[in-house]
Coordinates of C-alpha atoms and ligand atoms in Angstrom, one line a residue:
X1 CA 0.0 -0.3 0.2
X2 CA 2.8 2.0 1.1
X3 CA 4.3 1.7 -2.0
X4 CA 1.8 1.7 -4.2
X5 CA 1.2 5.2 -2.6
X6 CA 5.2 6.0 -3.0
X7 CA 5.0 5.7 -6.7
X8 CA 2.5 7.7 -7.8
X9 CA 3.3 10.4 -5.7
X10 CA 6.9 9.7 -7.6
X11 CA 4.8 9.6 -10.5
X12 CA 3.1 12.3 -10.1
X13 CA 6.5 14.6 -9.3
X14 CA 7.8 13.4 -12.3
X15 CA 4.2 14.4 -14.4
X16 CA 4.4 17.9 -13.0
X17 CA 8.2 17.9 -13.7
X18 CA 7.2 17.0 -17.1
X19 CA 4.5 18.9 -17.7
X20 CA 6.3 21.7 -16.5
X21 CA 9.4 21.9 -18.4
X22 CA 9.9 24.6 -20.9
X23 CA 9.0 23.8 -24.4
X24 CA 12.4 23.7 -25.3
X25 CA 13.5 20.6 -23.2
X26 CA 9.7 18.9 -24.1
X27 CA 11.4 19.0 -27.7
X28 CA 14.2 17.2 -26.9
X29 CA 12.8 14.7 -24.4
X30 CA 11.9 11.6 -26.4
X31 CA 8.1 11.7 -27.1
X32 CA 5.7 8.4 -26.0
X33 CA 5.1 5.4 -27.9
X34 CA 2.1 5.0 -28.8
X35 CA -0.7 2.0 -28.8
X36 CA -3.7 2.2 -30.6
X37 CA -5.9 -1.2 -29.5
X38 CA -9.6 -1.1 -31.5
X39 CA -12.1 -3.6 -31.4
X40 CA -14.4 -4.4 -33.9
X41 CA -18.5 -4.0 -33.7
X42 CA -17.9 -4.6 -29.5
X43 CA -20.7 -3.0 -27.8
X44 CA -20.5 -0.6 -24.8
X45 CA -22.3 -2.6 -22.6
X46 CA -19.9 -5.9 -23.6
X47 CA -17.2 -4.5 -20.7
X48 CA -16.7 -4.9 -17.6
X49 CA -15.9 -1.4 -16.6
X50 CA -18.5 0.4 -18.4
X51 CA -21.7 -2.0 -15.9
X52 CA -21.2 -5.3 -16.8
X53 CA -21.1 -7.6 -14.3
X54 CA -21.6 -10.9 -15.7
X55 CA -18.7 -10.7 -18.9
X56 CA -14.7 -11.0 -17.9
X57 CA -12.6 -8.5 -19.3
X58 CA -10.0 -7.9 -16.8
X59 CA -7.6 -6.6 -19.1
X60 CA -10.0 -3.4 -20.1
X61 CA -10.8 -3.1 -16.7
X62 CA -7.1 -2.8 -15.7
X63 CA -6.5 -0.3 -18.8
X64 CA -9.4 1.9 -17.3
X65 CA -8.4 1.1 -13.8
X66 CA -5.0 3.1 -15.0
X67 CA -6.0 5.5 -17.1
X68 CA -8.8 7.4 -17.9
X69 CA -12.2 6.4 -18.8
X70 CA -14.3 8.3 -21.6
X71 CA -18.0 7.2 -20.5
X72 CA -19.7 9.4 -23.6
X73 CA -17.1 8.9 -26.6
X74 CA -18.1 8.2 -29.9
X75 CA -17.5 6.9 -33.5
X76 CA -18.0 9.2 -35.8
X77 CA -20.1 6.7 -38.1
X78 CA -21.8 2.9 -37.1
X79 CA -20.5 1.0 -39.7
X80 CA -16.5 -0.2 -40.1
X81 CA -14.9 1.4 -43.3
X82 CA -16.3 5.2 -42.8
X83 CA -15.3 4.9 -38.8
X84 CA -12.0 3.7 -39.3
X85 CA -11.4 6.2 -42.1
X86 CA -12.7 9.0 -39.7
X87 CA -10.2 7.7 -36.7
X88 CA -7.5 7.7 -38.5
X89 CA -8.0 11.1 -40.0
X90 CA -9.9 13.0 -37.7
X91 CA -12.0 13.9 -40.3
X92 CA -15.5 12.7 -41.4
X93 CA -15.8 10.3 -43.9
X94 CA -17.9 12.3 -45.8
X95 CA -15.5 15.1 -46.8
X96 CA -13.1 12.6 -48.7
X97 CA -16.5 10.2 -49.7
X98 CA -15.5 7.0 -48.0
X99 CA -19.2 6.4 -47.8
X100 CA -21.4 4.8 -50.3
X101 CA -24.4 7.2 -51.8
X102 CA -27.7 6.3 -51.5
X103 CA -28.1 4.1 -54.6
X104 CA -25.5 1.3 -53.4
X105 CA -26.4 -1.6 -51.4
X106 CA -22.8 -2.1 -50.5
X107 CA -22.3 -0.3 -47.0
X108 CA -17.8 -1.4 -46.3
X109 CA -15.6 -2.2 -49.2
X110 CA -16.3 -5.6 -50.1
X111 CA -13.1 -6.9 -51.6
X112 CA -9.6 -6.5 -51.5
X113 CA -9.9 -5.9 -55.4
X114 CA -12.2 -3.0 -54.6
X115 CA -10.7 -0.5 -56.5
X116 CA -12.1 1.7 -53.7
X117 CA -9.6 3.2 -50.6
X118 CA -8.8 6.1 -48.2
X119 CA -7.8 8.6 -50.8
X120 CA -4.1 9.3 -50.5
X121 CA -4.0 13.1 -50.2
X122 CA -6.1 11.8 -46.3
X123 CA -3.3 12.4 -43.9
X124 CA -3.6 9.6 -41.2
X125 CA -2.2 9.4 -37.4
X126 CA 0.2 6.6 -38.6
X127 CA 1.5 9.5 -41.8
X128 CA 1.4 12.1 -39.3
X129 CA 3.6 10.0 -36.5
X130 CA 5.9 9.0 -39.0
X131 CA 6.7 12.4 -40.3
X132 CA 7.5 12.9 -36.5
X133 CA 9.5 10.4 -37.1
X134 CA 8.4 7.2 -35.7
X135 CA 8.1 3.7 -36.5
X136 CA 4.6 2.6 -37.3
X137 CA 3.2 -0.7 -37.5
X138 CA -0.4 -2.3 -38.0
X139 CA -1.5 -5.4 -37.0
X140 CA -4.6 -6.8 -37.5
X141 CA -7.6 -5.3 -39.6
X142 CA -7.1 -2.3 -42.1
X143 CA -10.3 -2.2 -44.1
X144 CA -9.5 1.2 -46.3
X145 CA -8.8 0.1 -49.3
X146 CA -5.5 -2.2 -50.3
X147 CA -4.8 -0.5 -54.4
X148 CA -3.8 -3.9 -55.7
X149 CA -1.9 -3.3 -58.5
X150 CA -2.5 -5.3 -62.2
X151 CA -3.0 -8.4 -61.1
X152 CA -2.6 -7.9 -57.9
X153 CA 1.1 -8.4 -57.9
X154 CA 0.9 -6.0 -55.0
X155 CA -1.7 -4.6 -52.9
X156 CA 0.3 -1.7 -50.2
X157 CA -3.1 -1.0 -48.7
X158 CA -2.0 0.7 -45.3
X159 CA 1.6 1.4 -46.5
X160 CA 0.7 3.8 -48.6
X161 CA -1.2 5.4 -45.8
X162 CA 1.8 5.7 -42.9
X163 CA 2.6 2.5 -42.0
X164 CA 6.2 0.9 -42.6
X165 CA 4.9 -2.4 -41.7
X166 CA 1.4 -4.4 -42.0
X167 CA 0.5 -7.5 -40.6
X168 CA -3.2 -8.7 -41.0
X169 CA -6.8 -9.0 -42.4
X170 CA -7.1 -6.2 -45.5
X171 CA -10.7 -6.0 -45.7
X172 CA -13.1 -7.3 -42.5
X173 CA -13.7 -10.6 -41.5
X174 CA -16.9 -12.2 -43.2
X175 CA -19.5 -15.2 -42.5
X176 CA -18.7 -16.3 -45.4
X177 CA -15.2 -16.6 -44.4
X178 CA -16.3 -19.7 -42.2
X179 CA -16.8 -22.1 -45.5
X180 CA -16.3 -24.8 -47.2
X181 CA -18.3 -23.2 -49.7
X182 CA -19.8 -25.6 -53.4
X183 CA -17.2 -24.3 -55.8
X184 CA -19.1 -26.6 -58.9
X185 CA -22.1 -25.4 -59.1
X186 CA -25.0 -25.7 -62.4
X187 CA -28.5 -25.3 -61.7
X188 CA -30.5 -25.8 -64.3
X189 CA -33.7 -24.2 -63.0
X190 CA -31.7 -20.9 -63.5
X191 CA -31.8 -19.5 -66.8
X192 CA -28.3 -18.5 -66.7
X193 CA -27.0 -22.3 -66.7
X194 CA -29.9 -22.7 -69.1
X195 CA -28.4 -21.0 -72.0
X196 CA -25.1 -22.7 -70.7
X197 CA -26.1 -25.6 -71.3
X198 CA -28.0 -25.0 -74.4
X199 CA -24.2 -23.3 -75.7
X200 CA -22.2 -26.3 -74.8
X201 CA -24.6 -28.6 -76.5
X202 CA -24.8 -26.5 -80.0
X203 CA -20.7 -25.8 -79.8
X204 CA -20.2 -29.7 -79.3
X205 CA -22.7 -30.6 -82.1
X206 CA -21.6 -27.9 -84.3
X207 CA -18.1 -28.9 -83.8
X208 CA -18.5 -32.7 -84.4
X209 CA -20.5 -32.2 -87.3
X210 CA -17.9 -29.3 -88.8
X211 CA -15.3 -31.6 -88.6
X212 CA -16.8 -34.5 -90.8
X213 CA -18.0 -32.0 -93.5
X214 CA -14.7 -29.7 -93.2
X215 CA -12.1 -33.1 -93.2
X216 CA -10.3 -31.8 -89.8
X217 CA -8.0 -33.3 -87.9
X218 CA -8.3 -35.6 -84.6
X219 CA -6.1 -32.6 -83.8
X220 CA -8.2 -29.8 -84.9
X221 CA -11.0 -30.9 -83.0
X222 CA -9.6 -32.0 -80.0
X223 CA -8.0 -28.5 -80.2
X224 CA -11.1 -26.8 -81.2
X225 CA -12.8 -29.0 -78.1
X226 CA -10.0 -27.7 -75.4
X227 CA -10.9 -24.2 -76.7
X228 CA -14.6 -24.4 -76.3
X229 CA -14.9 -25.8 -72.8
X230 CA -12.2 -23.7 -71.6
X231 CA -14.5 -20.4 -73.3
X232 CA -17.4 -21.9 -71.5
X233 CA -15.7 -22.5 -68.2
X234 CA -15.2 -19.0 -68.3
X235 CA -18.4 -18.4 -68.2
X236 CA -20.1 -21.0 -65.8
X237 CA -17.3 -19.4 -63.6
X238 CA -18.6 -16.3 -63.9
X239 CA -22.8 -17.6 -64.4
X240 CA -21.9 -19.5 -60.6
X241 CA -20.0 -16.9 -59.0
X242 CA -20.6 -13.3 -59.8
X243 CA -23.0 -10.9 -59.8
X244 CA -25.6 -9.5 -57.3
X245 CA -28.1 -12.3 -57.2
X246 CA -25.3 -15.0 -55.9
X247 CA -27.0 -15.3 -52.6
X248 CA -24.6 -12.8 -50.5
X249 CA -24.5 -8.9 -50.2
X250 CA -20.9 -8.6 -52.1
X251 CA -21.2 -9.4 -55.5
X252 CA -20.0 -13.0 -55.5
X253 CA -20.8 -16.5 -54.1
X254 CA -19.8 -17.6 -51.0
X255 CA -17.3 -20.0 -52.4
X256 CA -15.8 -16.4 -54.2
X257 CA -16.0 -14.4 -51.6
X258 CA -13.8 -16.9 -49.3
X259 CA -11.6 -17.8 -52.1
X260 CA -10.7 -14.0 -53.3
X261 CA -10.6 -12.1 -49.4
X262 CA -10.2 -14.6 -46.9
X263 CA -6.7 -13.8 -46.8
X264 CA -3.8 -12.5 -44.4
X265 CA -1.3 -10.1 -45.7
X266 CA 2.7 -9.6 -44.4
X267 CA 2.8 -6.1 -46.2
X268 CA 2.2 -6.4 -50.3
X269 CA 2.0 -10.0 -49.9
X270 CA -1.4 -12.7 -49.4
X271 CA 0.8 -14.9 -47.1
X272 CA -2.2 -17.0 -45.5
X273 CA -5.3 -18.1 -47.6
X274 CA -7.9 -18.9 -46.7
X275 CA -7.8 -17.1 -43.0
X276 CA -7.2 -20.1 -40.6
X277 CA -10.2 -18.3 -38.1
X278 CA -8.9 -20.5 -35.2
X279 CA -5.9 -18.9 -33.3
X280 CA -5.9 -16.0 -35.0
X281 CA -6.6 -13.6 -32.3
X282 CA -3.2 -15.5 -30.5
X283 CA -1.3 -15.3 -33.8
X284 CA -2.3 -11.4 -33.9
X285 CA -1.6 -11.1 -30.3
X286 CA 1.8 -12.7 -31.2
X287 CA 2.8 -11.0 -33.8
X288 CA 2.2 -7.6 -32.2
X289 CA 4.2 -9.1 -29.3
X290 CA 7.1 -9.2 -31.6
X291 CA 6.7 -6.3 -32.7
X292 CA 7.0 -4.8 -29.5
X293 CA 10.4 -6.8 -28.8
X294 CA 11.5 -5.4 -32.1
X295 CA 10.4 -1.6 -31.1
X296 CA 12.3 -2.0 -27.4
X297 CA 15.3 -2.9 -29.3
X298 CA 15.2 1.0 -31.0
X299 CA 15.6 3.8 -29.5
X300 CA 13.0 5.8 -32.1
X301 CA 9.5 6.3 -30.7
X302 CA 7.0 3.9 -32.2
X303 CA 3.2 3.5 -33.3
X304 CA 1.5 -0.1 -33.0
X305 CA -1.9 0.0 -34.1
X306 CA -3.4 -3.3 -32.9
X307 CA -6.3 -3.8 -34.7
X308 CA -8.4 -6.6 -33.2
X309 CA -10.3 -9.2 -35.0
X310 CA -12.8 -9.4 -32.2
X311 CA -16.0 -9.6 -31.9
X312 CA -16.9 -9.3 -35.1
X313 CA -18.7 -12.3 -36.8
X314 CA -18.2 -15.1 -37.2
X315 CA -17.9 -16.0 -34.1
X316 CA -14.4 -18.0 -33.5
X317 CA -12.2 -19.4 -31.1
X318 CA -8.8 -20.9 -30.2
X319 CA -10.4 -24.7 -28.9
X320 CA -9.3 -24.0 -25.4
X321 CA -11.6 -20.5 -25.2
X322 CA -14.8 -22.7 -26.2
X323 CA -17.7 -22.3 -23.8
X324 CA -15.6 -20.4 -21.2
X325 CA -18.2 -17.2 -21.0
X326 CA -21.7 -17.2 -19.3
X327 CA -23.2 -15.2 -22.8
X328 CA -22.6 -18.6 -25.3
X329 CA -20.4 -17.7 -28.4
X330 CA -20.3 -13.9 -28.1
X331 CA -19.6 -13.9 -25.0
X332 CA -16.6 -16.4 -25.5
X333 CA -15.6 -13.8 -27.8
X334 CA -16.0 -11.1 -25.8
X335 CA -13.3 -13.0 -22.9
X336 CA -11.0 -14.3 -25.8
X337 CA -10.8 -10.7 -27.2
X338 CA -9.6 -9.6 -23.4
X339 CA -7.1 -12.0 -23.2
X340 CA -5.3 -10.9 -26.3
X341 CA -5.3 -7.1 -25.2
X342 CA -3.5 -8.6 -22.0
X343 CA -1.1 -10.6 -24.0
X344 CA -0.2 -7.5 -25.7
X345 CA -0.7 -4.7 -22.5
X346 CA 1.5 -7.6 -20.8
X347 CA 4.6 -7.6 -23.9
X348 CA 4.7 -3.7 -23.1
X349 CA 5.7 -4.4 -20.1
X350 CA 7.9 -7.2 -20.3
X351 CA 9.7 -5.0 -22.8
X352 CA 9.9 -2.6 -20.3
X353 CA 7.8 0.0 -21.8
X354 CA 5.1 0.3 -20.4
X355 CA 5.9 3.9 -18.7
X356 CA 6.9 5.7 -21.8
X357 CA 3.6 4.2 -23.8
X358 CA -0.1 5.9 -24.5
X359 CA -2.2 3.5 -24.6
X360 CA -5.5 4.4 -26.4
X361 CA -8.3 1.4 -26.4
X362 CA -11.6 2.1 -28.7
X363 CA -14.1 0.2 -30.9
X364 CA -15.0 1.2 -34.0
X365 CA -19.0 1.6 -33.5
X366 CA -21.5 0.2 -31.0
X367 CA -23.0 -4.0 -31.5
X368 CA -24.7 -5.3 -34.1
X369 CA -27.5 -6.5 -32.2
X370 CA -29.7 -8.1 -35.1
X371 CA -26.3 -11.2 -35.6
X372 CA -27.1 -14.2 -35.2
X373 CA -25.5 -17.4 -36.3
X374 CA -27.0 -20.3 -38.6
X375 CA -28.5 -22.4 -35.5
X376 CA -30.1 -18.8 -34.2
X377 CA -27.9 -18.1 -31.6
X378 CA -27.3 -14.3 -30.5
X379 CA -23.8 -13.1 -31.9
X380 CA -24.3 -9.9 -31.7
X381 CA -23.1 -6.8 -29.2
X382 CA -25.2 -5.3 -26.7
X383 CA -25.2 -1.5 -26.4
X384 CA -26.4 -1.7 -22.5
X385 CA -29.7 0.9 -22.3
X386 CA -28.7 2.5 -25.3
X387 CA -31.0 2.6 -28.2
X388 CA -30.2 0.8 -31.1
X389 CA -26.6 -0.2 -33.2
X390 CA -24.7 -0.9 -36.1
X391 CA -25.8 0.9 -39.1
X392 CA -28.4 3.1 -37.6
X393 CA -27.0 6.6 -38.3
X394 CA -28.0 8.9 -35.6
X395 CA -29.3 6.5 -32.5
X396 CA -27.0 6.2 -29.5
X397 CA -26.0 2.4 -29.5
X398 CA -24.5 2.3 -32.6
X399 CA -22.1 5.2 -32.1
X400 CA -21.5 5.1 -28.0
X401 CA -18.3 3.1 -27.4
X402 CA -15.8 2.5 -24.9
X403 CA -12.7 4.7 -24.8
X404 CA -9.3 4.1 -22.6
X405 CA -6.8 6.3 -22.4
X406 CA -3.4 5.1 -20.2
X407 CA -0.3 7.1 -20.2
X408 CA 1.0 5.7 -16.6
X409 CA 2.4 9.0 -14.9
X410 CA 1.1 11.8 -16.9
X411 CA -2.6 10.6 -17.1
X412 CA -4.6 10.1 -13.7
X413 CA -5.7 6.8 -12.8
X414 CA -8.9 5.7 -12.4
X415 CA -10.6 8.8 -13.6
X416 CA -13.5 9.1 -15.3
X417 CA -14.7 11.7 -18.1
X418 CA -18.1 11.9 -18.9
X419 CA -17.5 14.8 -21.5
X420 CA -18.2 13.7 -25.1
X421 CA -15.1 12.9 -27.0
X422 CA -14.8 11.6 -30.3
X423 CA -12.7 8.4 -31.8
X424 CA -12.0 11.7 -34.5
X425 CA -10.4 13.6 -31.1
X426 CA -7.5 10.7 -31.5
X427 CA -4.9 12.8 -33.5
X428 CA -5.1 16.2 -32.1
X429 CA -5.0 14.2 -28.4
X430 CA -1.5 12.4 -29.2
X431 CA 0.1 15.2 -30.7
X432 CA -0.7 17.2 -28.3
X433 CA 0.1 14.8 -25.3
X434 CA 3.3 14.0 -27.2
X435 CA 4.9 17.4 -27.3
X436 CA 4.4 17.4 -31.1
X437 CA 3.6 20.0 -33.5
X438 CA -0.3 20.2 -35.2
X439 CA -0.9 18.2 -38.2
X440 CA -0.2 21.0 -39.9
X441 CA 3.1 21.3 -39.3
X442 CA 4.3 17.8 -39.6
X443 CA 2.7 17.4 -42.5
X444 CA 2.1 20.6 -44.6
X445 CA 0.0 19.2 -47.1
X446 CA -2.7 18.5 -44.4
X447 CA -2.6 22.4 -43.6
X448 CA -5.8 23.4 -45.4
X449 CA -7.7 20.4 -44.5
X450 CA -10.2 21.0 -41.6
X451 CA -9.7 18.5 -38.7
X452 CA -13.3 17.4 -37.0
X453 CA -11.4 15.9 -34.1
X454 CA -10.0 18.4 -30.7
X455 CA -7.3 17.7 -28.9
X456 CA -8.9 16.2 -25.6
X457 CA -5.8 16.5 -23.6
X458 CA -6.9 19.2 -21.0
X459 CA -10.0 17.2 -20.4
X460 CA -8.1 13.6 -19.7
X461 CA -4.8 15.2 -17.5
X462 CA -7.9 17.4 -15.6
X463 CA -10.9 15.9 -15.7
X464 CA -14.5 17.5 -16.7
X465 CA -14.3 19.9 -13.5
X466 CA -14.3 22.6 -15.3
X467 CA -17.4 23.5 -17.6
X468 CA -16.7 22.4 -21.1
X469 CA -16.3 24.0 -24.3
X470 CA -18.8 24.0 -26.5
X471 CA -18.6 21.6 -29.3
X472 CA -21.0 20.0 -32.2
X473 CA -20.8 16.6 -33.4
X474 CA -23.0 15.7 -36.6
X475 CA -24.1 12.4 -36.9
X476 CA -23.8 10.6 -40.4
X477 CA -25.6 7.8 -42.4
X478 CA -23.4 7.7 -46.0
X479 CA -23.3 11.7 -46.3
X480 CA -26.3 12.6 -44.8
X481 CA -26.9 13.9 -41.9
X482 CA -29.4 12.1 -39.3
X483 CA -28.5 14.2 -35.7
X484 CA -26.6 17.0 -34.3
X485 CA -25.2 16.8 -30.8
X486 CA -24.6 20.0 -28.9
X487 CA -22.6 20.7 -25.7
X488 CA -23.2 23.6 -23.8
X489 CA -22.8 24.2 -20.2
X490 CA -24.3 21.4 -18.1
X491 CA -26.3 20.2 -21.1
X492 CA -25.7 17.6 -23.8
X493 CA -28.0 17.9 -26.8
X494 CA -29.1 15.8 -29.3
X495 CA -31.0 16.7 -32.3
X496 CA -32.5 13.8 -34.4
X497 CA -33.6 15.1 -38.0
X498 CA -34.5 11.0 -39.1
X499 CA -34.7 8.1 -37.5
X500 CA -34.7 4.5 -37.9
X501 CA -38.4 2.9 -37.7
X502 CA -37.4 0.5 -35.3
X503 CA -39.1 -3.1 -35.3
X504 CA -42.2 -2.9 -32.6
X505 CA -41.2 -3.5 -29.1
X506 CA -37.2 -3.4 -29.9
X507 CA -34.4 -0.9 -30.8
X508 CA -33.8 -3.4 -33.8
X509 CA -35.2 -4.6 -37.1
X510 CA -35.1 -8.5 -37.1
X511 CA -32.6 -10.9 -37.2
X512 CA -29.9 -12.0 -39.4
X513 CA -25.9 -11.3 -39.7
X514 CA -26.4 -8.8 -42.7
X515 CA -29.7 -7.5 -41.3
X516 CA -29.9 -3.7 -39.8
X517 CA -31.6 -0.6 -39.4
X518 CA -30.0 0.7 -42.6
X519 CA -30.2 4.3 -42.2
X520 CA -31.2 5.0 -45.9
X521 CA -33.4 4.3 -49.0
X522 CA -36.6 3.8 -48.5
X523 CA -37.0 0.2 -48.0
X524 CA -34.4 0.2 -44.7
X525 CA -37.3 1.3 -42.6
X526 CA -36.4 5.2 -42.9
X527 CA -38.8 7.3 -40.9
X528 CA -38.5 10.9 -41.7
X529 CA -42.1 11.8 -40.9
X530 CA -41.5 13.7 -37.4
X531 CA -40.7 17.1 -36.8
X532 CA -36.5 16.9 -35.2
X533 CA -36.7 15.1 -31.8
X534 CA -34.8 17.0 -29.1
X535 CA -33.2 15.2 -26.2
X536 CA -30.6 16.4 -23.4
X537 CA -28.5 13.4 -22.9
X538 CA -27.1 15.0 -19.6
X539 CA -30.2 14.4 -17.6
X540 CA -32.2 11.6 -20.2
X541 CA -28.8 9.8 -21.3
X542 CA -30.6 6.9 -22.8
X543 CA -33.4 9.4 -24.8
X544 CA -36.3 8.1 -23.2
X545 CA -38.4 11.9 -22.8
X546 CA -38.2 14.0 -25.6
X547 CA -38.3 17.8 -24.9
X548 CA -41.6 19.4 -25.7
X549 CA -41.8 20.9 -29.0
X550 CA -44.0 23.4 -27.2
X551 CA -40.9 24.7 -25.1
X552 CA -38.4 27.5 -25.0
X553 CA -35.9 25.1 -24.9
X554 CA -36.8 23.2 -27.9
X555 CA -37.3 26.3 -30.2
X556 CA -34.4 27.9 -29.1
X557 CA -32.0 25.1 -29.2
X558 CA -33.5 23.0 -32.8
X559 CA -33.0 26.9 -34.4
X560 CA -29.9 27.0 -33.3
X561 CA -28.8 23.9 -34.5
X562 CA -30.6 23.8 -37.7
X563 CA -28.8 27.5 -38.5
X564 CA -25.7 25.6 -37.5
X565 CA -26.5 22.7 -40.1
X566 CA -27.7 25.4 -43.3
X567 CA -24.4 27.1 -42.5
X568 CA -22.2 23.4 -42.5
X569 CA -24.5 22.5 -45.6
X570 CA -23.5 25.9 -47.5
X571 CA -19.7 25.5 -46.7
X572 CA -18.5 22.2 -46.1
X573 CA -18.5 20.1 -49.7
X574 CA -19.2 16.7 -49.9
X575 CA -17.5 15.5 -53.3
X576 CA -19.7 12.5 -55.2
X577 CA -18.2 9.1 -53.1
X578 CA -15.6 7.1 -55.0
X579 CA -18.2 4.5 -53.3
X580 CA -21.5 5.1 -55.6
X581 CA -19.1 3.7 -58.8
X582 CA -20.1 0.0 -58.8
X583 CA -17.9 -0.7 -61.4
X584 CA -14.9 0.0 -58.3
X585 CA -16.5 -1.1 -55.4
X586 CA -17.2 -4.9 -56.9
X587 CA -14.8 -8.0 -57.6
X588 CA -12.2 -6.8 -59.9
X589 CA -10.8 -10.2 -61.3
X590 CA -7.6 -8.7 -62.7
X591 CA -7.3 -7.0 -59.3
X592 CA -7.0 -10.2 -57.4
X593 CA -4.2 -11.0 -55.2
X594 CA -3.0 -14.6 -55.5
X595 CA -1.4 -16.8 -53.0
X596 CA 1.9 -17.9 -54.7
X597 CA 3.6 -19.5 -50.9
X598 CA 0.3 -20.3 -48.7
Ligands
LIG1 C1 -23.3 -8.5 -20.5 O1 -22.9 -8.7 -22.0 C2 -23.7 -9.6 -22.1 C3 -23.1 -10.0 -24.0 O2 -23.3 -9.5 -25.0 C4 -24.9 -9.8 -22.4 O3 -25.8 -10.5 -22.9 C5 -25.5 -9.6 -21.0 O4 -26.6 -8.5 -21.2 C6 -24.8 -8.2 -20.4 N1 -24.8 -7.8 -19.2 C7 -25.2 -6.6 -18.8 C8 -25.7 -6.1 -17.0 O5 -25.4 -5.3 -19.3
LIG2 C1 13.4 14.2 -37.5 O1 13.8 13.8 -38.1 C2 14.8 14.8 -39.1 C3 16.2 14.5 -39.2 O2 16.9 13.8 -37.7 C4 15.1 16.3 -38.1 O3 15.2 17.3 -39.1 C5 13.6 16.7 -37.6 O4 13.2 17.7 -37.0 C6 12.5 15.3 -37.4 N1 11.4 15.5 -37.0 C7 10.6 15.8 -35.6 C8 9.0 16.2 -35.9 O5 11.3 15.7 -34.5

């Protein structure tokens, strides 16, 4: 106990000494290492230190006990690709179009070979930190586009956005990766296959007939038969495996989806295909441990982005982790995820890096409420009492996520901050805490870019004792604006402009692993019939009691936010999204990387 007190006193003293040192000295001191751990689709209600008392997440809980826990932490989108893009760039993804438009059903980058990616003139945290002489590494999921060359000969992906090294998953995990799926498909009930069968018959008969009439040699006949079959095979392949009618959202059959995308990359090359799911979590953690061991030998500061495969569907575990939790397969996945976080955090300690490493943990979005496995078991997250979930646009459950910052001796331990913060605050906050120059100075090409995130370094160091600065956050669905949040004095207003129509008696839309209350298009439950709904989350966190539209407060806030919105839309240009072109999003065989060494 005494030692503990002495240690924390000592670290407080060091912290004061460091913060008090003049700027010149700050520049000379080695900036902290940075470790970002990002969970996938983790619900805020799935974590012990956020109030779940039946699930075991001791490692995340320890991080919170030693750091600052953010209770009002928000993702910029309830969907992987745009949320991750926003986190990495500190900018709304609508600003650079890494969101589909209304016409497209595909909501994320579906294929390694898709020609959509985070634009190269966007500056990521990795690019910024590399400019500040950090060594940078990504282990795990990327999902911001792979930029494959012709024939997939190289797919540099994250290496184009500031990472020195990459080991991991180029897109995301998809249910189809579980496999195996049938390759030989020939369904004579479908017109495509009927045409194919007819063409085959016709070709064989005409070749046989032509041989007789034209007196071809046997060699000519065999050659022409082989050629015909090769051509027909290609037609068959496309009929069987490519197209929007193949039973999956991704424009390809389940077989092709797994064959083309279930891959692990090292740098710009495929090293594993298909992905061996069982034990993947442990392998990623082991990779990060190796990376940290290398970093420890170097005297440059480092940035490691450990982007977890869990707890996205499909569910998988190392064999010994099965049925370990009280919450079925999903709970097992949570606990395995926590264990792998433990491995990475323990490696920091093992290599003597813990004290000078700033750790940040969060999730790209809230839990997927609709997700169920083939046997009907729920395999989606739990968003506590917040309404709604993944894919829904404005509803809180899809964007309110866990968020923890830890930096021993510099940030208080066991602190809680209730002021609204964003995943987009990451880059400005890190640069600030690390004593680095602002983004525009580090990367001159970023100087003219407006950031939507802001430094919360002060909040992390001093807590939210003093009233927060006024702040407005916009909640998009693709490029449409669905809700606005206003932090003003003691109030946290949230105005919904349009809301998803939930299924009766729930805050979700049915069941299925690609089902969701998608927040766009007429067939997706969009209810825009009402006047804006306004809540004050400071007193009504779960949005149960909308503020009466007849009150002065309602009129004042709604008018203010509407005016803000009008100005925003008049001054901020959202380009036509690259993801709106189906030909770019689709599987592109001529950009498909192969696995030559698997
Ligand atoms: C804890 O998480 C599990 C898994 O998502 C969920 O089923 C359960 O309801 C949660 N418990 C609480 C108290 O939030
Ligand atoms: C990075 O290193 C270069 C060369 O040593 C140096 O000139 C530059 O100031 C460093 N940048 C930062 C932000 O420390």
